[in-house]
mmCIF file of C-alpha atoms in Angstrom:
data_model
loop_
_atom_site.group_PDB
_atom_site.id
_atom_site.type_symbol
_atom_site.label_atom_id
_atom_site.label_comp_id
_atom_site.label_asym_id
_atom_site.label_seq_id
_atom_site.Cartn_x
_atom_site.Cartn_y
_atom_site.Cartn_z
ATOM 1 C CA MET K 1 30.695 29.587 11.688
ATOM 2 C CA LYS K 2 28.225 27.336 13.524
ATOM 3 C CA LYS K 3 25.273 28.856 11.554
ATOM 4 C CA LYS K 4 27.082 28.300 8.403
ATOM 5 C CA ARG K 5 27.653 24.599 9.079
ATOM 6 C CA LEU K 6 23.975 24.112 10.181
ATOM 7 C CA LEU K 7 23.035 25.712 6.994
ATOM 8 C CA ARG K 8 25.360 23.581 4.826
ATOM 9 C CA LEU K 9 24.042 20.372 6.694
ATOM 10 C CA GLY K 10 20.358 21.506 6.072
ATOM 11 C CA ARG K 11 21.046 21.668 2.563
ATOM 12 C CA GLU K 12 22.720 18.272 2.285
ATOM 13 C CA TRP K 13 19.772 16.733 4.074
ATOM 14 C CA LEU K 14 17.323 18.410 1.887
ATOM 15 C CA MET K 15 19.085 17.173 -1.318
ATOM 16 C CA ILE K 16 19.400 13.509 0.138
ATOM 17 C CA GLY K 17 15.701 13.855 0.733
ATOM 18 C CA LEU K 18 14.942 14.935 -2.537
ATOM 19 C CA LEU K 19 17.029 12.414 -4.174
ATOM 20 C CA LEU K 20 15.263 9.775 -2.137
ATOM 21 C CA ILE K 21 11.827 10.969 -3.303
ATOM 22 C CA VAL K 22 13.126 11.022 -6.895
ATOM 23 C CA VAL K 23 14.309 7.374 -6.577
ATOM 24 C CA SER K 24 11.206 6.014 -4.893
ATOM 25 C CA VAL K 25 9.216 7.761 -7.725
ATOM 26 C CA ALA K 26 11.089 6.198 -10.523
ATOM 27 C CA ILE K 27 11.012 2.723 -8.817
ATOM 28 C CA ASP K 28 7.339 2.997 -8.408
ATOM 29 C CA GLN K 29 6.994 4.118 -12.065
ATOM 30 C CA TRP K 30 9.273 1.127 -13.179
ATOM 31 C CA ARG K 31 7.460 -1.315 -11.156
ATOM 32 C CA SER K 32 3.905 -0.160 -12.070
ATOM 33 C CA GLN K 33 4.708 -0.720 -15.737
ATOM 34 C CA GLN K 34 4.057 -4.429 -15.163
ATOM 35 C CA MET K 35 0.591 -3.703 -13.959
ATOM 36 C CA PRO K 36 -2.356 -4.418 -16.395
ATOM 37 C CA GLU K 37 -3.410 -1.071 -18.658
ATOM 38 C CA ARG K 38 -6.828 -0.992 -17.159
ATOM 39 C CA ASN K 39 -6.965 1.737 -14.413
ATOM 40 C CA GLU K 40 -10.136 0.588 -12.976
ATOM 41 C CA PHE K 41 -9.959 -1.789 -9.805
ATOM 42 C CA SER K 42 -13.236 -3.719 -9.395
ATOM 43 C CA LEU K 43 -13.613 -6.500 -7.035
ATOM 44 C CA GLN K 44 -16.442 -8.062 -5.297
ATOM 45 C CA ALA K 45 -15.708 -10.975 -2.848
ATOM 46 C CA VAL K 46 -16.377 -12.020 0.861
ATOM 47 C CA ASP K 47 -13.568 -11.286 3.304
ATOM 48 C CA LEU K 48 -12.377 -13.868 6.224
ATOM 49 C CA GLN K 49 -14.969 -12.326 8.428
ATOM 50 C CA GLY K 50 -17.935 -13.434 6.022
ATOM 51 C CA GLN K 51 -18.501 -9.484 5.217
ATOM 52 C CA SER K 52 -19.311 -8.493 1.699
ATOM 53 C CA ILE K 53 -16.245 -6.406 -0.010
ATOM 54 C CA ASP K 54 -17.074 -4.137 -2.945
ATOM 55 C CA ILE K 55 -14.041 -1.946 -3.782
ATOM 56 C CA GLN K 56 -16.443 0.359 -5.876
ATOM 57 C CA ALA K 57 -18.409 1.141 -2.806
ATOM 58 C CA MET K 58 -15.546 1.088 -0.462
ATOM 59 C CA SER K 59 -13.499 3.782 -2.459
ATOM 60 C CA ALA K 60 -16.716 5.865 -3.361
ATOM 61 C CA GLU K 61 -16.266 8.742 -0.880
ATOM 62 C CA LYS K 62 -12.696 8.744 0.074
ATOM 63 C CA PRO K 63 -9.578 6.866 -1.238
ATOM 64 C CA MET K 64 -8.936 3.311 0.213
ATOM 65 C CA VAL K 65 -5.980 1.334 0.596
ATOM 66 C CA ILE K 66 -5.623 -2.144 -1.211
ATOM 67 C CA TYR K 67 -2.499 -3.983 0.447
ATOM 68 C CA PHE K 68 -1.376 -6.985 -1.363
ATOM 69 C CA TRP K 69 1.033 -8.761 1.450
ATOM 70 C CA ALA K 70 2.247 -12.316 2.395
ATOM 71 C CA SER K 71 2.900 -13.846 5.714
ATOM 72 C CA TRP K 72 6.285 -15.050 4.569
ATOM 73 C CA CYS K 73 7.307 -11.295 3.241
ATOM 74 C CA ASN K 74 9.982 -10.014 5.500
ATOM 75 C CA ILE K 75 9.148 -6.235 4.281
ATOM 76 C CA CYS K 76 5.707 -6.772 4.954
ATOM 77 C CA ARG K 77 6.459 -7.062 8.707
ATOM 78 C CA PHE K 78 7.637 -3.285 8.564
ATOM 79 C CA VAL K 79 4.767 -2.030 6.295
ATOM 80 C CA THR K 80 1.862 -3.741 7.826
ATOM 81 C CA PRO K 81 1.863 -1.818 11.060
ATOM 82 C CA THR K 82 1.745 1.412 9.146
ATOM 83 C CA VAL K 83 -1.332 -0.011 6.822
ATOM 84 C CA ASN K 84 -2.927 -1.069 10.185
ATOM 85 C CA TRP K 85 -2.615 2.474 11.366
ATOM 86 C CA LEU K 86 -3.946 4.124 8.350
ATOM 87 C CA SER K 87 -7.000 1.479 8.336
ATOM 88 C CA GLN K 88 -8.608 3.597 11.275
ATOM 89 C CA TYR K 89 -8.675 6.697 8.856
ATOM 90 C CA TYR K 90 -9.240 5.148 5.495
ATOM 91 C CA PRO K 91 -11.046 2.453 4.015
ATOM 92 C CA THR K 92 -8.423 -0.603 3.766
ATOM 93 C CA LEU K 93 -8.320 -4.318 2.340
ATOM 94 C CA GLY K 94 -5.457 -6.690 2.756
ATOM 95 C CA ILE K 95 -5.135 -9.623 0.085
ATOM 96 C CA ALA K 96 -2.872 -12.260 1.606
ATOM 97 C CA LEU K 97 -1.161 -14.075 -1.329
ATOM 98 C CA SER K 98 0.012 -17.656 -0.983
ATOM 99 C CA SER K 99 -0.157 -17.561 2.804
ATOM 100 C CA GLY K 100 -1.981 -20.625 3.936
ATOM 101 C CA SER K 101 -5.547 -21.384 4.619
ATOM 102 C CA ASP K 102 -8.259 -19.081 5.981
ATOM 103 C CA ASP K 103 -7.814 -20.182 9.728
ATOM 104 C CA GLN K 104 -3.741 -19.941 9.103
ATOM 105 C CA ILE K 105 -4.341 -16.326 7.968
ATOM 106 C CA ARG K 106 -7.087 -15.723 10.849
ATOM 107 C CA ARG K 107 -4.428 -16.787 13.481
ATOM 108 C CA TYR K 108 -1.589 -14.656 11.805
ATOM 109 C CA LEU K 109 -3.765 -11.612 11.825
ATOM 110 C CA ALA K 110 -4.715 -11.899 15.581
ATOM 111 C CA TYR K 111 -1.201 -12.714 16.691
ATOM 112 C CA HIS K 112 0.061 -9.367 14.882
ATOM 113 C CA ASP K 113 -3.214 -7.412 15.927
ATOM 114 C CA ILE K 114 -4.222 -6.569 12.350
ATOM 115 C CA GLU K 115 -7.471 -5.349 12.356
ATOM 116 C CA PHE K 116 -8.549 -4.555 8.771
ATOM 117 C CA PRO K 117 -10.554 -6.728 6.395
ATOM 118 C CA GLN K 118 -8.650 -9.306 4.511
ATOM 119 C CA LEU K 119 -9.123 -11.604 1.681
ATOM 120 C CA ASN K 120 -7.032 -14.944 1.390
ATOM 121 C CA ASP K 121 -5.776 -15.481 -2.007
ATOM 122 C CA PRO K 122 -4.144 -18.967 -1.561
ATOM 123 C CA ARG K 123 -3.021 -19.522 -5.132
ATOM 124 C CA SER K 124 -2.433 -15.701 -5.786
ATOM 125 C CA GLN K 125 -4.959 -15.690 -8.327
ATOM 126 C CA ILE K 126 -6.005 -12.072 -7.624
ATOM 127 C CA GLY K 127 -2.293 -10.992 -7.528
ATOM 128 C CA GLN K 128 -1.727 -12.720 -11.037
ATOM 129 C CA ASP K 129 -4.794 -11.304 -12.416
ATOM 130 C CA TRP K 130 -3.317 -7.927 -11.406
ATOM 131 C CA HIS K 131 0.340 -8.688 -12.223
ATOM 132 C CA ILE K 132 1.480 -8.514 -8.436
ATOM 133 C CA ARG K 133 5.353 -9.389 -8.716
ATOM 134 C CA TYR K 134 6.435 -7.739 -5.351
ATOM 135 C CA THR K 135 5.238 -7.801 -1.871
ATOM 136 C CA PRO K 136 3.991 -5.780 -0.357
ATOM 137 C CA THR K 137 2.349 -3.957 -3.079
ATOM 138 C CA ILE K 138 -0.064 -1.180 -2.166
ATOM 139 C CA MET K 139 -2.735 0.366 -4.519
ATOM 140 C CA ILE K 140 -4.403 3.573 -3.510
ATOM 141 C CA VAL K 141 -7.926 3.382 -5.213
ATOM 142 C CA HIS K 142 -10.576 6.155 -5.468
ATOM 143 C CA GLN K 143 -14.195 5.960 -6.841
ATOM 144 C CA GLY K 144 -12.960 2.427 -8.199
ATOM 145 C CA GLN K 145 -9.898 4.175 -9.988
ATOM 146 C CA ILE K 146 -6.226 3.197 -9.247
ATOM 147 C CA GLU K 147 -4.630 6.504 -8.543
ATOM 148 C CA PHE K 148 -1.118 5.142 -7.102
ATOM 149 C CA ILE K 149 0.730 1.972 -6.816
ATOM 150 C CA THR K 150 3.836 1.252 -4.771
ATOM 151 C CA SER K 151 5.910 -1.838 -3.959
ATOM 152 C CA GLY K 152 8.356 -2.576 -1.248
ATOM 153 C CA LEU K 153 9.288 -0.551 1.866
ATOM 154 C CA THR K 154 7.114 2.471 2.141
ATOM 155 C CA THR K 155 6.684 5.261 5.019
ATOM 156 C CA PRO K 156 3.482 6.256 6.709
ATOM 157 C CA TRP K 157 4.185 10.065 5.169
ATOM 158 C CA GLY K 158 4.497 8.446 1.755
ATOM 159 C CA LEU K 159 1.319 6.556 2.043
ATOM 160 C CA LEU K 160 -0.502 9.629 3.684
ATOM 161 C CA ALA K 161 0.745 11.893 0.878
ATOM 162 C CA ARG K 162 -0.635 9.446 -1.913
ATOM 163 C CA LEU K 163 -4.038 9.165 -0.035
ATOM 164 C CA TRP K 164 -4.326 13.050 0.285
ATOM 165 C CA LEU K 165 -3.418 13.435 -3.437
ATOM 166 C CA ALA K 166 -5.878 10.701 -4.478
ATOM 167 C CA SER K 167 -8.520 12.512 -2.341
ATOM 168 C CA TYR K 168 -8.191 15.569 -4.601
ATOM 169 C CA SER K 169 -7.897 13.868 -7.949
ATOM 170 C CA LEU K 170 -10.127 14.831 -10.629
ATOM 171 C CA PRO K 171 -12.717 12.284 -11.611
ATOM 172 C CA THR K 172 -11.922 10.677 -15.165
#
């Protein structure tokens, strides 16, 4: 009797998990329709530490994370620690949208122990160029090509899966 109950419970959790995956993928697809048609992400800039940023070079060997976020974004407070953790293993670039001056961003990053390179986009110009409508938005870029886009709350496992899949994608 107990075995049947556990089996039924396991099936229910599996179905709920699959449903969540399908809904998440559908939302990502719907939101990514608003992105520009171009698949290549090229950006050369200088980060808040004065270091040169070149997306083509940073994503040449392994996929990278481009993280559009804002200091006023409540969901970003849950996602940023995951992105910060991933930055130890994958090249990562944060783009702070409408979050204040360079000094304000630096203080925010220091207070929250965020360690990956950051660009300040004080007027959200980069965000507008890429039709970013939601924060956070995360792009997985490999060899300069956008492989995946996700917006809103995401899990470490979801990001790791996207990074892993991007690392095995065929060159276009």
